[in-house]
């Protein structure tokens, strides 16, 4: 007999979405089991982007002192768009009355893991989900292997797939591990982490004839920067001096503060939305449900917006026996997901130089950039989307 763990909600994946969901469910008295194939250390040290919308920060505030976003993170009231050698600031508070916070995802994860363990959450690392079964019954199951490779099952009243872009749970919802709307881009980002002071107080999103660059930050002494590259680029192909050259030529007008580069990675650009987000008693949230290119800084925020909707829907289902909010979960989540898909695609196409761009394309793009920054409405559209649409 395979050992069986019983709970109300089984959550596959201990990223921001899965962990926050367990917190919101616990707050209304619904127990859950969260599993993740990675170790705690791996989860807490994987480098990811770090822009949090105001609504995301407010939801993290419900963790109390465990959330350090307001003490360790930094509030950013604007970003700079740079093109044709000039910078244009987009001021969020004056345009839309909101701001964003720079607080890297692994810091959010450290806060969430500590808070969940302190609350007694059943949270298991090193546990691999092999499949999700019986979605269309009222006892769906996760077939898993524990950290020692021993098989076991989790039987629940509901299963949530928050297991990222290579989701195992997705197959139980869409019928295949890939089923979705998909787009790939002909470029990627070469990302670096370096030991240096910040080169700018705010993020710079720069369009230049040599391609795009983003100057971001991590702390007073560590900086994160990216430049547009070919998706097949080998991270070892550049010397440190060449990396600084590539970055520097894409941000004319700013002298970058250089320092030792201690991490390099290539981020591929993809847009993806699963064909379905719900089947019976299995739902998808976060990257299991959708992927966006990083230019709009939407990934984690979108995951957390899904979770907010799903937590309410599961509360109605499991506490009041009301299935209606769950039935409308896909439609309500997709409303925001497709807006964010559009924004992420738009920021990407607005700022990058496509490998096959003609002179016409290049001049048209500058025309588009000017129509955004020279219009209160254009800047407000960008600010509204970047800081996050209010939760519906
Ligand atoms: C980051 O700091 O890693 C970052 C910031 C903004 C983005 C993407 C990545 O749009």
GROMACS .gro file of C-alpha atoms and ligand atoms in nm:
model
  402
    1UNK     CA    1   0.000   0.000   0.000
    2UNK     CA    2   0.131   0.344  -0.094
    3UNK     CA    3   0.125   0.571   0.212
    4UNK     CA    4  -0.136   0.847   0.180
    5UNK     CA    5  -0.131   1.192   0.336
    6UNK     CA    6  -0.475   1.354   0.364
    7UNK     CA    7  -0.538   1.730   0.365
    8UNK     CA    8  -0.794   1.980   0.235
    9UNK     CA    9  -0.574   2.147  -0.029
   10UNK     CA   10  -0.259   1.998  -0.186
   11UNK     CA   11  -0.030   2.265  -0.326
   12UNK     CA   12   0.236   2.155  -0.575
   13UNK     CA   13   0.520   2.409  -0.578
   14UNK     CA   14   0.663   2.630  -0.303
   15UNK     CA   15   0.726   2.943  -0.507
   16UNK     CA   16   0.566   3.277  -0.418
   17UNK     CA   17   0.224   3.159  -0.545
   18UNK     CA   18   0.208   2.827  -0.357
   19UNK     CA   19   0.344   2.967  -0.031
   20UNK     CA   20   0.121   3.272  -0.033
   21UNK     CA   21  -0.180   3.054  -0.111
   22UNK     CA   22  -0.106   2.836   0.194
   23UNK     CA   23  -0.091   3.153   0.406
   24UNK     CA   24  -0.424   3.290   0.275
   25UNK     CA   25  -0.594   2.951   0.320
   26UNK     CA   26  -0.458   2.915   0.672
   27UNK     CA   27  -0.592   3.262   0.755
   28UNK     CA   28  -0.947   3.131   0.693
   29UNK     CA   29  -0.886   2.797   0.864
   30UNK     CA   30  -0.818   2.574   0.561
   31UNK     CA   31  -0.521   2.338   0.611
   32UNK     CA   32  -0.293   2.251   0.320
   33UNK     CA   33   0.019   2.054   0.237
   34UNK     CA   34   0.282   2.226   0.020
   35UNK     CA   35   0.546   2.023  -0.163
   36UNK     CA   36   0.840   2.127  -0.378
   37UNK     CA   37   1.099   1.925  -0.559
   38UNK     CA   38   1.377   2.172  -0.471
   39UNK     CA   39   1.558   2.207  -0.139
   40UNK     CA   40   1.485   2.508   0.081
   41UNK     CA   41   1.833   2.639   0.004
   42UNK     CA   42   1.780   2.613  -0.372
   43UNK     CA   43   1.449   2.797  -0.350
   44UNK     CA   44   1.597   3.073  -0.137
   45UNK     CA   45   1.900   3.126  -0.358
   46UNK     CA   46   1.756   3.119  -0.712
   47UNK     CA   47   1.799   3.469  -0.856
   48UNK     CA   48   1.480   3.616  -1.003
   49UNK     CA   49   1.348   3.961  -1.083
   50UNK     CA   50   1.233   4.188  -0.810
   51UNK     CA   51   0.967   4.448  -0.891
   52UNK     CA   52   0.656   4.425  -0.671
   53UNK     CA   53   0.338   4.609  -0.755
   54UNK     CA   54   0.175   4.808  -0.479
   55UNK     CA   55  -0.110   4.554  -0.455
   56UNK     CA   56   0.144   4.272  -0.413
   57UNK     CA   57   0.319   4.459  -0.131
   58UNK     CA   58  -0.015   4.520   0.043
   59UNK     CA   59  -0.099   4.151   0.027
   60UNK     CA   60   0.246   4.063   0.167
   61UNK     CA   61   0.174   4.307   0.453
   62UNK     CA   62  -0.074   4.046   0.581
   63UNK     CA   63   0.233   3.841   0.685
   64UNK     CA   64   0.300   4.109   0.949
   65UNK     CA   65   0.663   4.159   1.053
   66UNK     CA   66   0.765   3.851   0.854
   67UNK     CA   67   0.746   4.059   0.535
   68UNK     CA   68   1.058   4.275   0.508
   69UNK     CA   69   0.961   4.437   0.180
   70UNK     CA   70   0.894   4.777   0.339
   71UNK     CA   71   1.210   4.768   0.554
   72UNK     CA   72   1.465   4.595   0.330
   73UNK     CA   73   1.304   4.662  -0.010
   74UNK     CA   74   1.309   5.001  -0.177
   75UNK     CA   75   1.011   5.198  -0.295
   76UNK     CA   76   1.051   5.325  -0.652
   77UNK     CA   77   0.836   5.615  -0.765
   78UNK     CA   78   0.937   5.596  -1.128
   79UNK     CA   79   1.147   5.445  -1.403
   80UNK     CA   80   1.343   5.603  -1.683
   81UNK     CA   81   1.286   5.524  -2.049
   82UNK     CA   82   1.596   5.613  -2.248
   83UNK     CA   83   1.616   5.636  -2.626
   84UNK     CA   84   1.788   5.850  -2.888
   85UNK     CA   85   2.041   5.943  -2.618
   86UNK     CA   86   1.786   6.106  -2.386
   87UNK     CA   87   1.620   5.995  -2.063
   88UNK     CA   88   1.247   6.040  -1.993
   89UNK     CA   89   1.120   5.979  -1.641
   90UNK     CA   90   0.783   5.814  -1.587
   91UNK     CA   91   0.664   5.942  -1.248
   92UNK     CA   92   0.420   5.688  -1.103
   93UNK     CA   93   0.260   5.874  -0.809
   94UNK     CA   94   0.171   6.184  -1.011
   95UNK     CA   95   0.032   5.974  -1.298
   96UNK     CA   96  -0.157   5.699  -1.115
   97UNK     CA   97  -0.110   5.752  -0.738
   98UNK     CA   98   0.082   5.426  -0.692
   99UNK     CA   99   0.444   5.304  -0.673
  100UNK     CA  100   0.641   4.978  -0.696
  101UNK     CA  101   0.896   4.815  -0.465
  102UNK     CA  102   1.228   4.666  -0.564
  103UNK     CA  103   1.258   4.352  -0.351
  104UNK     CA  104   1.403   4.042  -0.514
  105UNK     CA  105   1.190   3.731  -0.537
  106UNK     CA  106   1.429   3.517  -0.329
  107UNK     CA  107   1.387   3.764  -0.040
  108UNK     CA  108   1.007   3.730  -0.073
  109UNK     CA  109   1.057   3.354  -0.062
  110UNK     CA  110   1.275   3.369   0.251
  111UNK     CA  111   1.002   3.572   0.425
  112UNK     CA  112   0.723   3.339   0.314
  113UNK     CA  113   0.906   3.018   0.405
  114UNK     CA  114   0.997   3.149   0.751
  115UNK     CA  115   0.640   3.270   0.813
  116UNK     CA  116   0.482   2.944   0.695
  117UNK     CA  117   0.715   2.725   0.902
  118UNK     CA  118   0.656   2.944   1.208
  119UNK     CA  119   0.281   2.897   1.157
  120UNK     CA  120   0.322   2.517   1.155
  121UNK     CA  121   0.259   2.472   0.782
  122UNK     CA  122   0.314   2.120   0.645
  123UNK     CA  123   0.579   2.225   0.392
  124UNK     CA  124   0.796   1.953   0.237
  125UNK     CA  125   1.111   2.016   0.037
  126UNK     CA  126   1.282   1.767  -0.195
  127UNK     CA  127   0.945   1.606  -0.276
  128UNK     CA  128   0.878   1.538  -0.644
  129UNK     CA  129   0.524   1.539  -0.783
  130UNK     CA  130   0.498   1.281  -1.059
  131UNK     CA  131   0.139   1.346  -1.163
  132UNK     CA  132  -0.198   1.476  -1.050
  133UNK     CA  133  -0.487   1.229  -1.081
  134UNK     CA  134  -0.866   1.222  -1.051
  135UNK     CA  135  -0.915   1.593  -1.125
  136UNK     CA  136  -1.278   1.531  -1.204
  137UNK     CA  137  -1.364   1.366  -0.873
  138UNK     CA  138  -1.401   1.529  -0.532
  139UNK     CA  139  -1.083   1.351  -0.413
  140UNK     CA  140  -0.803   1.455  -0.649
  141UNK     CA  141  -0.458   1.311  -0.570
  142UNK     CA  142  -0.095   1.404  -0.613
  143UNK     CA  143   0.129   1.107  -0.687
  144UNK     CA  144   0.469   1.192  -0.541
  145UNK     CA  145   0.807   1.070  -0.423
  146UNK     CA  146   0.955   1.188  -0.096
  147UNK     CA  147   1.310   1.314  -0.045
  148UNK     CA  148   1.432   0.951  -0.013
  149UNK     CA  149   1.264   0.847  -0.339
  150UNK     CA  150   0.980   0.659  -0.161
  151UNK     CA  151   0.640   0.683  -0.335
  152UNK     CA  152   0.345   0.838  -0.151
  153UNK     CA  153   0.020   1.015  -0.239
  154UNK     CA  154  -0.154   1.325  -0.118
  155UNK     CA  155  -0.531   1.299  -0.124
  156UNK     CA  156  -0.712   1.630  -0.099
  157UNK     CA  157  -1.038   1.807  -0.170
  158UNK     CA  158  -0.854   2.034  -0.413
  159UNK     CA  159  -0.513   2.039  -0.585
  160UNK     CA  160  -0.335   2.356  -0.694
  161UNK     CA  161  -0.052   2.351  -0.950
  162UNK     CA  162   0.185   2.633  -0.858
  163UNK     CA  163   0.479   2.438  -0.993
  164UNK     CA  164   0.624   2.681  -1.241
  165UNK     CA  165   0.675   2.683  -1.614
  166UNK     CA  166   0.767   2.311  -1.627
  167UNK     CA  167   0.449   2.224  -1.439
  168UNK     CA  168   0.358   1.861  -1.376
  169UNK     CA  169   0.008   1.959  -1.264
  170UNK     CA  170  -0.064   2.128  -1.599
  171UNK     CA  171  -0.125   1.795  -1.775
  172UNK     CA  172  -0.416   1.720  -1.538
  173UNK     CA  173  -0.581   2.049  -1.639
  174UNK     CA  174  -0.500   2.097  -2.008
  175UNK     CA  175  -0.454   1.731  -2.107
  176UNK     CA  176  -0.087   1.780  -2.201
  177UNK     CA  177   0.223   1.922  -2.036
  178UNK     CA  178   0.246   2.202  -2.292
  179UNK     CA  179  -0.116   2.286  -2.396
  180UNK     CA  180  -0.134   2.661  -2.432
  181UNK     CA  181  -0.101   2.978  -2.640
  182UNK     CA  182   0.267   3.035  -2.702
  183UNK     CA  183   0.506   3.289  -2.850
  184UNK     CA  184   0.883   3.296  -2.860
  185UNK     CA  185   1.101   3.602  -2.927
  186UNK     CA  186   1.414   3.624  -3.141
  187UNK     CA  187   1.623   3.764  -2.855
  188UNK     CA  188   1.710   3.704  -2.490
  189UNK     CA  189   1.864   3.896  -2.199
  190UNK     CA  190   2.221   3.851  -2.086
  191UNK     CA  191   2.197   3.916  -1.711
  192UNK     CA  192   2.480   3.998  -1.475
  193UNK     CA  193   2.516   4.050  -1.103
  194UNK     CA  194   2.810   4.265  -1.001
  195UNK     CA  195   2.964   4.412  -0.689
  196UNK     CA  196   2.935   4.785  -0.743
  197UNK     CA  197   2.737   5.082  -0.615
  198UNK     CA  198   2.416   5.173  -0.804
  199UNK     CA  199   2.468   5.355  -1.135
  200UNK     CA  200   2.126   5.520  -1.110
  201UNK     CA  201   1.865   5.578  -0.836
  202UNK     CA  202   1.589   5.429  -1.048
  203UNK     CA  203   1.567   5.157  -1.313
  204UNK     CA  204   1.673   5.258  -1.663
  205UNK     CA  205   1.503   5.081  -1.957
  206UNK     CA  206   1.716   5.182  -2.253
  207UNK     CA  207   1.656   5.144  -2.625
  208UNK     CA  208   1.967   5.203  -2.835
  209UNK     CA  209   2.080   5.120  -3.189
  210UNK     CA  210   2.287   4.838  -3.034
  211UNK     CA  211   1.983   4.688  -2.862
  212UNK     CA  212   1.810   4.708  -2.526
  213UNK     CA  213   1.963   4.732  -2.177
  214UNK     CA  214   1.809   4.741  -1.830
  215UNK     CA  215   2.000   4.889  -1.539
  216UNK     CA  216   1.846   4.748  -1.221
  217UNK     CA  217   1.968   4.709  -0.865
  218UNK     CA  218   1.982   4.461  -0.580
  219UNK     CA  219   2.134   4.655  -0.289
  220UNK     CA  220   2.379   4.935  -0.208
  221UNK     CA  221   2.666   4.707  -0.310
  222UNK     CA  222   2.517   4.460  -0.561
  223UNK     CA  223   2.367   4.553  -0.898
  224UNK     CA  224   2.167   4.364  -1.159
  225UNK     CA  225   2.194   4.459  -1.526
  226UNK     CA  226   2.083   4.304  -1.852
  227UNK     CA  227   2.150   4.356  -2.221
  228UNK     CA  228   1.969   4.217  -2.522
  229UNK     CA  229   2.148   3.922  -2.681
  230UNK     CA  230   2.095   3.630  -2.915
  231UNK     CA  231   1.911   3.341  -2.737
  232UNK     CA  232   2.198   3.104  -2.824
  233UNK     CA  233   2.462   3.320  -2.653
  234UNK     CA  234   2.711   3.129  -2.438
  235UNK     CA  235   2.758   3.306  -2.102
  236UNK     CA  236   3.132   3.231  -2.117
  237UNK     CA  237   3.170   3.401  -2.456
  238UNK     CA  238   3.237   3.747  -2.304
  239UNK     CA  239   3.524   3.872  -2.090
  240UNK     CA  240   3.425   4.108  -1.806
  241UNK     CA  241   3.561   4.401  -2.006
  242UNK     CA  242   3.345   4.300  -2.305
  243UNK     CA  243   3.036   4.274  -2.085
  244UNK     CA  244   3.090   4.627  -1.953
  245UNK     CA  245   3.141   4.749  -2.310
  246UNK     CA  246   2.815   4.587  -2.425
  247UNK     CA  247   2.622   4.738  -2.135
  248UNK     CA  248   2.786   5.079  -2.154
  249UNK     CA  249   2.724   5.133  -2.524
  250UNK     CA  250   2.351   5.070  -2.473
  251UNK     CA  251   2.310   5.343  -2.209
  252UNK     CA  252   2.475   5.648  -2.364
  253UNK     CA  253   2.462   5.939  -2.121
  254UNK     CA  254   2.527   5.733  -1.807
  255UNK     CA  255   2.868   5.616  -1.693
  256UNK     CA  256   2.809   5.276  -1.539
  257UNK     CA  257   2.985   5.207  -1.210
  258UNK     CA  258   3.176   4.888  -1.278
  259UNK     CA  259   3.279   4.613  -1.039
  260UNK     CA  260   3.349   4.238  -1.034
  261UNK     CA  261   3.081   4.036  -1.216
  262UNK     CA  262   2.998   3.729  -1.006
  263UNK     CA  263   2.702   3.584  -1.193
  264UNK     CA  264   2.597   3.561  -1.558
  265UNK     CA  265   2.287   3.407  -1.712
  266UNK     CA  266   2.087   3.412  -2.035
  267UNK     CA  267   1.709   3.455  -1.998
  268UNK     CA  268   1.500   3.337  -2.289
  269UNK     CA  269   1.188   3.533  -2.378
  270UNK     CA  270   0.858   3.352  -2.394
  271UNK     CA  271   0.491   3.436  -2.369
  272UNK     CA  272   0.259   3.152  -2.270
  273UNK     CA  273  -0.097   3.109  -2.143
  274UNK     CA  274  -0.235   2.761  -2.069
  275UNK     CA  275  -0.547   2.669  -2.267
  276UNK     CA  276  -0.728   2.592  -1.940
  277UNK     CA  277  -0.669   2.702  -1.581
  278UNK     CA  278  -0.922   2.471  -1.413
  279UNK     CA  279  -1.044   2.118  -1.453
  280UNK     CA  280  -1.274   1.977  -1.189
  281UNK     CA  281  -1.084   2.016  -0.865
  282UNK     CA  282  -0.741   2.107  -1.000
  283UNK     CA  283  -0.640   2.468  -1.077
  284UNK     CA  284  -0.325   2.631  -1.212
  285UNK     CA  285  -0.169   2.954  -1.084
  286UNK     CA  286   0.148   3.152  -1.158
  287UNK     CA  287   0.404   3.030  -1.411
  288UNK     CA  288   0.225   2.694  -1.440
  289UNK     CA  289  -0.061   2.894  -1.596
  290UNK     CA  290   0.136   3.164  -1.782
  291UNK     CA  291   0.479   3.302  -1.862
  292UNK     CA  292   0.561   3.661  -1.959
  293UNK     CA  293   0.885   3.810  -2.090
  294UNK     CA  294   1.056   4.002  -1.808
  295UNK     CA  295   1.043   4.350  -1.962
  296UNK     CA  296   0.716   4.443  -1.791
  297UNK     CA  297   0.825   4.301  -1.451
  298UNK     CA  298   0.491   4.123  -1.425
  299UNK     CA  299   0.578   3.757  -1.351
  300UNK     CA  300   0.556   3.735  -0.973
  301UNK     CA  301   0.282   3.998  -0.951
  302UNK     CA  302   0.060   3.805  -1.187
  303UNK     CA  303   0.115   3.486  -0.987
  304UNK     CA  304   0.009   3.664  -0.671
  305UNK     CA  305  -0.299   3.813  -0.839
  306UNK     CA  306  -0.406   3.458  -0.940
  307UNK     CA  307  -0.360   3.339  -0.584
  308UNK     CA  308  -0.571   3.616  -0.439
  309UNK     CA  309  -0.863   3.512  -0.661
  310UNK     CA  310  -0.815   3.141  -0.606
  311UNK     CA  311  -0.787   3.172  -0.227
  312UNK     CA  312  -1.126   3.347  -0.215
  313UNK     CA  313  -1.278   3.088  -0.449
  314UNK     CA  314  -1.145   2.797  -0.239
  315UNK     CA  315  -1.276   2.963   0.077
  316UNK     CA  316  -1.624   2.977  -0.077
  317UNK     CA  317  -1.601   2.617  -0.198
  318UNK     CA  318  -1.453   2.452   0.109
  319UNK     CA  319  -1.613   2.659   0.384
  320UNK     CA  320  -1.956   2.742   0.237
  321UNK     CA  321  -2.001   2.475  -0.032
  322UNK     CA  322  -2.035   2.753  -0.293
  323UNK     CA  323  -1.863   2.650  -0.619
  324UNK     CA  324  -1.956   2.960  -0.819
  325UNK     CA  325  -1.645   3.174  -0.747
  326UNK     CA  326  -1.432   2.875  -0.849
  327UNK     CA  327  -1.620   2.832  -1.175
  328UNK     CA  328  -1.547   3.193  -1.268
  329UNK     CA  329  -1.183   3.179  -1.150
  330UNK     CA  330  -1.042   3.114  -1.501
  331UNK     CA  331  -1.235   3.396  -1.663
  332UNK     CA  332  -1.148   3.648  -1.389
  333UNK     CA  333  -0.782   3.546  -1.378
  334UNK     CA  334  -0.749   3.548  -1.758
  335UNK     CA  335  -0.885   3.902  -1.773
  336UNK     CA  336  -0.574   4.028  -1.593
  337UNK     CA  337  -0.340   3.767  -1.746
  338UNK     CA  338  -0.410   3.881  -2.104
  339UNK     CA  339  -0.374   4.247  -2.009
  340UNK     CA  340  -0.038   4.163  -1.854
  341UNK     CA  341   0.053   3.952  -2.158
  342UNK     CA  342  -0.016   4.248  -2.377
  343UNK     CA  343   0.179   4.490  -2.156
  344UNK     CA  344   0.480   4.257  -2.137
  345UNK     CA  345   0.477   4.202  -2.514
  346UNK     CA  346   0.432   4.577  -2.573
  347UNK     CA  347   0.719   4.685  -2.344
  348UNK     CA  348   0.934   4.420  -2.512
  349UNK     CA  349   0.856   4.530  -2.867
  350UNK     CA  350   0.875   4.898  -2.770
  351UNK     CA  351   1.228   4.870  -2.635
  352UNK     CA  352   1.413   4.588  -2.814
  353UNK     CA  353   1.570   4.593  -3.157
  354UNK     CA  354   1.446   4.293  -3.356
  355UNK     CA  355   1.732   4.115  -3.539
  356UNK     CA  356   1.554   4.174  -3.873
  357UNK     CA  357   1.451   4.537  -3.801
  358UNK     CA  358   1.461   4.760  -4.111
  359UNK     CA  359   1.529   5.135  -4.111
  360UNK     CA  360   1.155   5.185  -4.130
  361UNK     CA  361   1.100   4.966  -3.821
  362UNK     CA  362   1.366   5.155  -3.629
  363UNK     CA  363   1.220   5.499  -3.709
  364UNK     CA  364   0.867   5.378  -3.639
  365UNK     CA  365   0.983   5.251  -3.298
  366UNK     CA  366   1.129   5.592  -3.209
  367UNK     CA  367   0.795   5.744  -3.315
  368UNK     CA  368   0.617   5.505  -3.080
  369UNK     CA  369   0.854   5.584  -2.791
  370UNK     CA  370   0.799   5.956  -2.848
  371UNK     CA  371   0.422   5.913  -2.856
  372UNK     CA  372   0.442   5.746  -2.515
  373UNK     CA  373   0.672   5.989  -2.334
  374UNK     CA  374   0.533   6.308  -2.488
  375UNK     CA  375   0.175   6.229  -2.389
  376UNK     CA  376   0.031   6.238  -2.035
  377UNK     CA  377  -0.198   5.957  -2.145
  378UNK     CA  378   0.085   5.751  -2.290
  379UNK     CA  379   0.293   5.785  -1.973
  380UNK     CA  380  -0.015   5.712  -1.760
  381UNK     CA  381  -0.087   5.391  -1.953
  382UNK     CA  382   0.267   5.272  -1.887
  383UNK     CA  383   0.253   5.375  -1.519
  384UNK     CA  384  -0.088   5.214  -1.466
  385UNK     CA  385   0.019   4.881  -1.610
  386UNK     CA  386   0.368   4.881  -1.452
  387UNK     CA  387   0.241   4.956  -1.101
  388UNK     CA  388  -0.044   4.707  -1.146
  389UNK     CA  389  -0.413   4.738  -1.221
  390UNK     CA  390  -0.629   4.743  -0.909
  391UNK     CA  391  -0.757   4.398  -0.814
  392UNK     CA  392  -1.099   4.329  -0.963
  393LIG     C1  393   1.537   4.286  -1.206
  393LIG     O1  394   1.578   4.367  -1.122
  393LIG     O2  395   1.583   4.172  -1.213
  393LIG     C2  396   1.433   4.328  -1.304
  393LIG     C3  397   1.370   4.449  -1.289
  393LIG     C4  398   1.274   4.489  -1.381
  393LIG     C5  399   1.242   4.407  -1.487
  393LIG     C6  400   1.304   4.285  -1.503
  393LIG     C7  401   1.400   4.243  -1.411
  393LIG     O3  402   1.150   4.449  -1.579
   0.00000   0.00000   0.00000
